[in-house]
């Protein structure tokens, strides 16, 4: 009898231990400070804080804290109606005043809202009213960005700085040990219901190899961003599920079209034809389908133009174009024109581990057409910094087109008048900025389609940035859990829907 | 004793000033725009822009002349305040508590494990130089030292986390998480400290007083305990002090392999991101730890070796 009691007690203890077991999530992102503009994406992805509008996995805008929204006929006044049942983790309701304060703060900071022509934000009953200086149809898409998360007034300290994250999502912060660890628990007041697993523990692991080992050892349930070299091995592991999503991120060669090397579109086209994209994608990324035949990947409907002539390798054509532009091989095989050697520096950075090897591959490939490239791997700030002082010749960058779920947001920033840090440099074109300017004011997909197509065509002909490869995100889930959905836009990982497998 | 403490306190004050000034000067001398670096550290490459850097420059007053910025730092330091991190915005002291604290735990664990391995193996080897324990020790020491910590760590993860499934491959917060990084460091440390101990013990074992103790008929265990260990400990203690400092200063490779939030990891990030208060605070804390550890080593040596006390 006593033994039976003991067994029952042990079983009970075991089962509560199982119930309280946290979902262990591992990713590469460190939490550098709690300011939404800095680490808001972690709190948005892990469903601690919410935005007014969010996007589903296909990129369609769907309600989050705002149940509905509308715009006035002149396109200048937007009204976002808050859902009535939303509460913050400190028990206070999500009010239009709280939302207004969060958005005002985002607008004054460095997030994407600074690019929207906002005249004023105000609360009106349960509505958040945003007035614009000029029509801007993409506004709801901008509100999806993590810098626009809505926080409770208790998140701010006396100086108005965010000192902790009191959000409204299914999970609330239990403890935060920056920069590596975040522990969450169910908030019990979420409008979307109870999350399937009550506790979540997030650990930032910078080394890709360590992340793979975390998944293999069973210490992590859900691991984000696997290195291409680990994916094959993980696929063979019977205890793990590997999911791959194409994400709207393209690795591009940003060239200074204002420099004597790249001011001729023919030279940019020649560089593009010298690149062996398939080889890079196959060897470095382990997936030949990632060779970028145009700027946007096929998953970006409306922005990927299937019948566009693909970018590809043609060394003879490249040499011919370079000769037409006046570049002739010198005694050592390096091209020369008017006594100037075609020797340039390619700047890149190691925040993404694949960029330096791709840069050295480009170095070897461009050498074949007589272009000498010196690779310089530095801090990511070298790109904007050298863009600004005009010393950048070539930069290999990884550019995300879903900072705002509508790629028009990134295009507006990158290819607007005068170019920008991560986009065009020294490139003069009248048509594209005008197209982009018209597109941000339009919301009808049918009317937008031909303009989007024309924009992509210009980018393909003119090559102000030369697309090299597309990107994918590999996620590994233990078979202990179910309900994992990959979000290619990386807005929200949907952890609340994850459950322990039976 | 009081003079000893006062001298050490003065030394600590001087170290604080010199280290703080030096790190300020060195950070200023680094090429590159500080506002750009800080903005990249804060917002990451996707959201980092020239405009963001301009806002950072304005917010932090980075365009002010450097003497004004340096005086600011001196003034806050005089109030025993280390300031706020330019990147995370959190007080430097809070970050140090977490990251230096984590490093101290790791260092202590690594040092303890290495003590259990290194000096013990060294004594066994030193008592019978060129014996089998000595040869085995030498082989193990050379091979452990030759393997980079990154590789050693991966091998330990494969064995203990993947094959045996006993320990987590990475993480922090519990004792289980501490074992593998500590063991990785400890094996590298023991590889050297065992040889230092071996040489010290061998030297003592050759000394006339050691032979005399044997000849007067003391049992071997008593000879070793009373006349061997204490004498051999003097160089070993000094060497362990150096190892302790090396550990606290951070072993970046091991920390990043095991996703461990140590001070080495923090310092590398702070330097890359031009987070001057964080670099100064970290360097300061490390300098003071250096002073404290050398003080402890000196005190321990004086206790072990009466000659040092009489020389004073």
CSV table of C-alpha atoms in Angstrom, one decimal, chain A residues 133-421:
chain,number,residue,atom,x,y,z
A,133,UNK,CA,0.2,65.0,-44.9
A,134,UNK,CA,-0.4,63.1,-48.2
A,135,UNK,CA,-2.0,59.8,-49.1
A,136,UNK,CA,0.0,56.8,-48.1
A,137,UNK,CA,-1.8,53.5,-48.8
A,138,UNK,CA,0.9,51.3,-47.3
A,139,UNK,CA,0.4,52.7,-43.8
A,140,UNK,CA,-1.2,49.5,-42.3
A,141,UNK,CA,1.8,47.5,-43.6
A,142,UNK,CA,4.1,49.9,-41.8
A,143,UNK,CA,2.2,49.3,-38.6
A,144,UNK,CA,3.2,45.6,-38.7
A,145,UNK,CA,6.8,46.5,-38.1
A,146,UNK,CA,8.1,45.5,-34.7
A,147,UNK,CA,9.1,49.1,-33.8
A,148,UNK,CA,5.4,49.9,-33.7
A,149,UNK,CA,4.5,47.4,-31.0
A,150,UNK,CA,1.9,48.7,-28.5
A,151,UNK,CA,3.2,48.8,-24.9
A,152,UNK,CA,1.4,49.6,-21.6
A,153,UNK,CA,2.1,52.9,-19.9
A,154,UNK,CA,3.9,50.9,-17.1
A,155,UNK,CA,6.6,50.0,-19.6
A,156,UNK,CA,8.2,53.4,-19.5
A,157,UNK,CA,10.4,54.9,-16.8
A,158,UNK,CA,10.2,58.5,-15.6
A,159,UNK,CA,12.3,59.7,-18.4
A,160,UNK,CA,9.9,58.2,-21.0
A,161,UNK,CA,12.3,55.4,-21.9
A,162,UNK,CA,11.2,51.8,-22.2
A,163,UNK,CA,12.5,50.0,-19.1
A,164,UNK,CA,10.5,46.8,-19.5
A,165,UNK,CA,8.2,45.2,-21.9
A,166,UNK,CA,4.6,45.1,-20.7
A,167,UNK,CA,2.7,44.0,-23.8
A,168,UNK,CA,-0.6,42.4,-24.6
A,169,UNK,CA,0.3,39.1,-26.3
A,170,UNK,CA,-0.3,35.5,-25.1
A,171,UNK,CA,3.0,35.5,-23.3
A,172,UNK,CA,4.4,37.8,-20.7
A,173,UNK,CA,8.0,38.3,-19.6
A,174,UNK,CA,8.9,36.3,-16.6
A,175,UNK,CA,12.6,37.1,-16.6
A,176,UNK,CA,15.0,38.7,-19.0
A,177,UNK,CA,18.8,38.3,-18.8
A,178,UNK,CA,20.1,40.4,-21.6
A,179,UNK,CA,21.6,39.7,-24.0
A,180,UNK,CA,21.0,36.0,-24.2
A,181,UNK,CA,18.0,34.7,-22.2
A,182,UNK,CA,14.3,35.5,-22.1
A,183,UNK,CA,11.8,33.5,-20.1
A,184,UNK,CA,8.1,33.8,-20.7
A,185,UNK,CA,4.9,32.6,-19.1
A,186,UNK,CA,1.3,32.5,-20.3
A,187,UNK,CA,-0.4,35.8,-19.7
A,188,UNK,CA,-3.9,34.4,-19.0
A,189,UNK,CA,-5.7,37.4,-20.5
A,190,UNK,CA,-5.0,37.2,-24.2
A,191,UNK,CA,-7.9,38.0,-26.5
A,192,UNK,CA,-6.9,35.0,-28.7
A,193,UNK,CA,-7.3,32.4,-25.9
A,194,UNK,CA,-4.9,30.3,-23.8
A,195,UNK,CA,-1.5,29.3,-25.4
A,196,UNK,CA,-0.9,25.6,-25.8
A,197,UNK,CA,2.3,25.6,-23.7
A,198,UNK,CA,2.3,27.7,-20.6
A,199,UNK,CA,6.0,28.5,-20.5
A,200,UNK,CA,8.6,29.5,-23.1
A,201,UNK,CA,12.3,29.9,-22.6
A,202,UNK,CA,14.3,31.7,-25.4
A,203,UNK,CA,18.1,31.4,-25.5
A,204,UNK,CA,20.2,33.3,-28.0
A,205,UNK,CA,23.0,31.1,-29.4
A,206,UNK,CA,25.2,32.9,-31.8
A,207,UNK,CA,27.1,29.9,-33.1
A,208,UNK,CA,25.2,28.0,-35.9
A,209,UNK,CA,27.0,24.8,-35.1
A,210,UNK,CA,26.0,25.0,-31.4
A,211,UNK,CA,22.4,25.7,-32.4
A,212,UNK,CA,22.4,22.5,-34.5
A,213,UNK,CA,23.8,20.6,-31.5
A,214,UNK,CA,21.1,22.0,-29.3
A,215,UNK,CA,18.5,20.5,-31.6
A,216,UNK,CA,20.2,17.2,-31.9
A,217,UNK,CA,20.7,16.7,-28.2
A,218,UNK,CA,17.1,17.4,-27.5
A,219,UNK,CA,17.9,20.3,-25.3
A,220,UNK,CA,15.9,22.7,-27.6
A,221,UNK,CA,12.4,22.1,-29.0
A,222,UNK,CA,12.5,24.7,-31.7
A,223,UNK,CA,15.6,26.1,-33.3
A,224,UNK,CA,15.7,29.0,-35.8
A,225,UNK,CA,18.2,29.8,-38.6
A,226,UNK,CA,20.3,26.7,-39.2
A,227,UNK,CA,23.4,26.9,-41.3
A,228,UNK,CA,23.1,25.3,-44.7
A,229,UNK,CA,25.9,22.8,-43.8
A,230,UNK,CA,23.9,21.4,-40.9
A,231,UNK,CA,20.6,21.1,-42.6
A,232,UNK,CA,21.3,17.8,-44.4
A,233,UNK,CA,22.5,16.1,-41.2
A,234,UNK,CA,19.5,17.3,-39.2
A,235,UNK,CA,17.1,16.1,-41.9
A,236,UNK,CA,18.4,12.5,-41.4
A,237,UNK,CA,17.7,12.7,-37.6
A,238,UNK,CA,14.4,10.8,-36.9
A,239,UNK,CA,13.6,12.9,-33.9
A,240,UNK,CA,13.6,16.2,-35.7
A,241,UNK,CA,11.5,18.0,-38.3
A,242,UNK,CA,13.3,20.4,-40.6
A,243,UNK,CA,11.2,23.1,-42.3
A,244,UNK,CA,12.4,25.5,-44.9
A,245,UNK,CA,10.8,28.8,-45.9
A,246,UNK,CA,11.9,31.2,-48.6
A,247,UNK,CA,12.2,34.6,-47.0
A,248,UNK,CA,12.1,37.9,-48.8
A,249,UNK,CA,15.8,38.6,-48.3
A,250,UNK,CA,18.2,39.0,-51.2
A,251,UNK,CA,22.0,39.2,-51.1
A,252,UNK,CA,22.9,42.0,-53.5
A,253,UNK,CA,26.0,43.6,-54.8
A,254,UNK,CA,25.6,47.3,-54.1
A,255,UNK,CA,27.7,49.2,-56.6
A,256,UNK,CA,28.6,52.8,-56.7
A,257,UNK,CA,27.0,53.9,-60.0
A,258,UNK,CA,28.6,57.3,-59.5
A,259,UNK,CA,32.1,55.9,-59.6
A,260,UNK,CA,34.2,55.8,-62.8
A,261,UNK,CA,34.0,52.0,-62.6
A,262,UNK,CA,30.3,51.5,-62.5
A,263,UNK,CA,28.7,54.6,-64.0
A,264,UNK,CA,28.0,52.7,-67.2
A,265,UNK,CA,25.0,50.3,-67.0
A,266,UNK,CA,26.9,48.1,-69.5
A,267,UNK,CA,29.6,47.5,-66.9
A,268,UNK,CA,27.0,46.7,-64.2
A,269,UNK,CA,25.4,44.2,-66.6
A,270,UNK,CA,28.9,42.7,-67.3
A,271,UNK,CA,29.5,42.3,-63.6
A,272,UNK,CA,26.1,40.6,-63.3
A,273,UNK,CA,27.0,38.2,-66.2
A,274,UNK,CA,30.3,37.4,-64.7
A,275,UNK,CA,28.7,36.0,-61.5
A,276,UNK,CA,28.1,32.3,-61.2
A,277,UNK,CA,25.0,32.5,-59.1
A,278,UNK,CA,24.1,28.8,-59.4
A,279,UNK,CA,27.6,27.8,-58.3
A,280,UNK,CA,27.5,30.1,-55.2
A,281,UNK,CA,24.0,28.9,-54.3
A,282,UNK,CA,24.9,25.3,-54.7
A,283,UNK,CA,28.2,25.3,-52.9
A,284,UNK,CA,27.8,27.9,-50.2
A,285,UNK,CA,24.0,27.9,-49.6
A,286,UNK,CA,23.6,24.2,-50.6
A,287,UNK,CA,20.5,25.0,-52.6
A,288,UNK,CA,20.9,25.8,-56.4
A,289,UNK,CA,17.3,27.2,-56.5
A,290,UNK,CA,18.5,30.2,-54.5
A,291,UNK,CA,20.4,31.7,-57.4
A,292,UNK,CA,18.8,35.1,-57.8
A,293,UNK,CA,17.5,35.5,-61.4
A,294,UNK,CA,16.0,38.8,-60.4
A,295,UNK,CA,15.7,41.0,-57.3
A,296,UNK,CA,12.6,39.4,-55.7
A,297,UNK,CA,12.2,35.7,-55.0
A,298,UNK,CA,9.2,33.8,-56.5
A,299,UNK,CA,7.4,33.8,-53.1
A,300,UNK,CA,6.9,37.6,-53.4
A,301,UNK,CA,3.8,37.5,-55.6
A,302,UNK,CA,3.3,40.7,-57.6
A,303,UNK,CA,6.9,41.6,-57.3
A,304,UNK,CA,8.5,38.5,-58.9
A,305,UNK,CA,8.0,38.7,-62.6
A,306,UNK,CA,8.2,35.1,-64.0
A,307,UNK,CA,8.6,36.0,-67.6
A,308,UNK,CA,11.5,38.4,-67.1
A,309,UNK,CA,14.8,37.5,-68.8
A,310,UNK,CA,16.7,35.9,-66.0
A,311,UNK,CA,20.1,37.1,-64.8
A,312,UNK,CA,22.7,34.5,-65.6
A,313,UNK,CA,26.3,33.8,-66.4
A,314,UNK,CA,27.8,34.5,-69.8
A,315,UNK,CA,31.5,35.3,-69.6
A,316,UNK,CA,31.8,36.1,-73.3
A,317,UNK,CA,28.9,38.6,-73.2
A,318,UNK,CA,30.4,40.1,-70.1
A,319,UNK,CA,33.8,40.6,-71.8
A,320,UNK,CA,32.1,42.1,-74.8
A,321,UNK,CA,30.1,44.6,-72.8
A,322,UNK,CA,33.3,45.6,-70.8
A,323,UNK,CA,35.1,46.1,-74.1
A,324,UNK,CA,32.2,48.2,-75.4
A,325,UNK,CA,32.5,50.4,-72.3
A,326,UNK,CA,36.2,51.0,-73.1
A,327,UNK,CA,37.8,48.5,-70.7
A,328,UNK,CA,40.7,46.6,-72.3
A,329,UNK,CA,42.8,43.9,-70.7
A,330,UNK,CA,46.3,45.1,-69.5
A,331,UNK,CA,49.5,43.1,-69.4
A,332,UNK,CA,48.5,41.1,-66.3
A,333,UNK,CA,44.9,40.4,-67.6
A,334,UNK,CA,43.3,43.1,-65.4
A,335,UNK,CA,41.2,45.6,-67.4
A,336,UNK,CA,42.4,49.1,-68.0
A,337,UNK,CA,40.9,52.3,-69.3
A,338,UNK,CA,42.7,55.6,-69.7
A,339,UNK,CA,45.5,54.3,-67.5
A,340,UNK,CA,43.1,53.3,-64.7
A,341,UNK,CA,43.2,49.6,-63.6
A,342,UNK,CA,39.8,48.0,-62.9
A,343,UNK,CA,40.6,47.3,-59.3
A,344,UNK,CA,37.9,47.8,-56.6
A,345,UNK,CA,37.3,47.0,-53.0
A,346,UNK,CA,34.3,44.9,-52.0
A,347,UNK,CA,33.1,45.7,-48.5
A,348,UNK,CA,31.0,43.1,-46.6
A,349,UNK,CA,30.4,42.1,-43.0
A,350,UNK,CA,30.1,39.0,-41.0
A,351,UNK,CA,26.7,39.4,-39.2
A,352,UNK,CA,25.6,36.8,-41.7
A,353,UNK,CA,28.2,34.0,-41.8
A,354,UNK,CA,27.6,33.3,-45.5
A,355,UNK,CA,28.5,36.8,-46.7
A,356,UNK,CA,32.3,36.6,-46.5
A,357,UNK,CA,32.6,33.3,-48.4
A,358,UNK,CA,30.2,34.6,-51.1
A,359,UNK,CA,32.4,37.7,-51.3
A,360,UNK,CA,35.5,35.6,-52.0
A,361,UNK,CA,33.6,33.6,-54.6
A,362,UNK,CA,32.7,36.8,-56.3
A,363,UNK,CA,36.3,37.9,-56.1
A,364,UNK,CA,37.4,34.8,-58.0
A,365,UNK,CA,34.5,35.0,-60.5
A,366,UNK,CA,35.1,38.7,-61.4
A,367,UNK,CA,38.8,38.0,-61.8
A,368,UNK,CA,37.8,35.8,-64.8
A,369,UNK,CA,36.6,38.9,-66.7
A,370,UNK,CA,39.6,41.0,-65.7
A,371,UNK,CA,38.2,42.8,-62.6
A,372,UNK,CA,40.4,42.8,-59.6
A,373,UNK,CA,38.5,42.8,-56.3
A,374,UNK,CA,39.9,43.2,-52.8
A,375,UNK,CA,37.6,41.9,-50.2
A,376,UNK,CA,37.3,43.8,-46.9
A,377,UNK,CA,35.2,42.2,-44.1
A,378,UNK,CA,34.3,44.7,-41.5
A,379,UNK,CA,31.4,46.0,-39.3
A,380,UNK,CA,28.0,46.3,-40.9
A,381,UNK,CA,28.1,50.0,-40.4
A,382,UNK,CA,30.9,50.3,-43.0
A,383,UNK,CA,28.2,50.1,-45.7
A,384,UNK,CA,26.1,53.2,-44.6
A,385,UNK,CA,29.3,54.9,-43.5
A,386,UNK,CA,31.1,54.5,-46.8
A,387,UNK,CA,27.9,55.2,-48.7
A,388,UNK,CA,27.7,58.5,-47.0
A,389,UNK,CA,31.3,59.6,-47.6
A,390,UNK,CA,31.2,58.2,-51.1
A,391,UNK,CA,34.1,55.9,-50.8
A,392,UNK,CA,32.2,52.7,-51.3
A,393,UNK,CA,32.9,51.0,-54.6
A,394,UNK,CA,31.1,47.6,-54.1
A,395,UNK,CA,29.4,46.2,-51.1
A,396,UNK,CA,27.9,42.7,-50.6
A,397,UNK,CA,24.8,43.1,-48.4
A,398,UNK,CA,21.9,41.1,-47.3
A,399,UNK,CA,18.8,43.1,-47.7
A,400,UNK,CA,15.4,42.3,-46.2
A,401,UNK,CA,12.3,43.2,-48.2
A,402,UNK,CA,9.8,42.5,-45.4
A,403,UNK,CA,10.9,45.1,-42.9
A,404,UNK,CA,7.4,46.3,-43.9
A,405,UNK,CA,5.4,43.4,-45.3
A,406,UNK,CA,4.8,45.3,-48.5
A,407,UNK,CA,8.2,45.5,-50.4
A,408,UNK,CA,7.3,49.0,-51.4
A,409,UNK,CA,8.5,50.1,-48.0
A,410,UNK,CA,12.0,48.9,-48.7
A,411,UNK,CA,11.9,50.1,-52.3
A,412,UNK,CA,10.9,53.6,-51.2
A,413,UNK,CA,13.8,53.6,-48.9
A,414,UNK,CA,16.4,52.1,-51.2
A,415,UNK,CA,15.5,53.4,-54.6
A,416,UNK,CA,13.9,56.8,-53.8
A,417,UNK,CA,15.6,60.0,-54.9
A,418,UNK,CA,19.3,60.0,-54.2
A,419,UNK,CA,19.4,56.3,-53.3
A,420,UNK,CA,20.2,55.1,-49.8
A,421,UNK,CA,22.5,53.3,-47.4
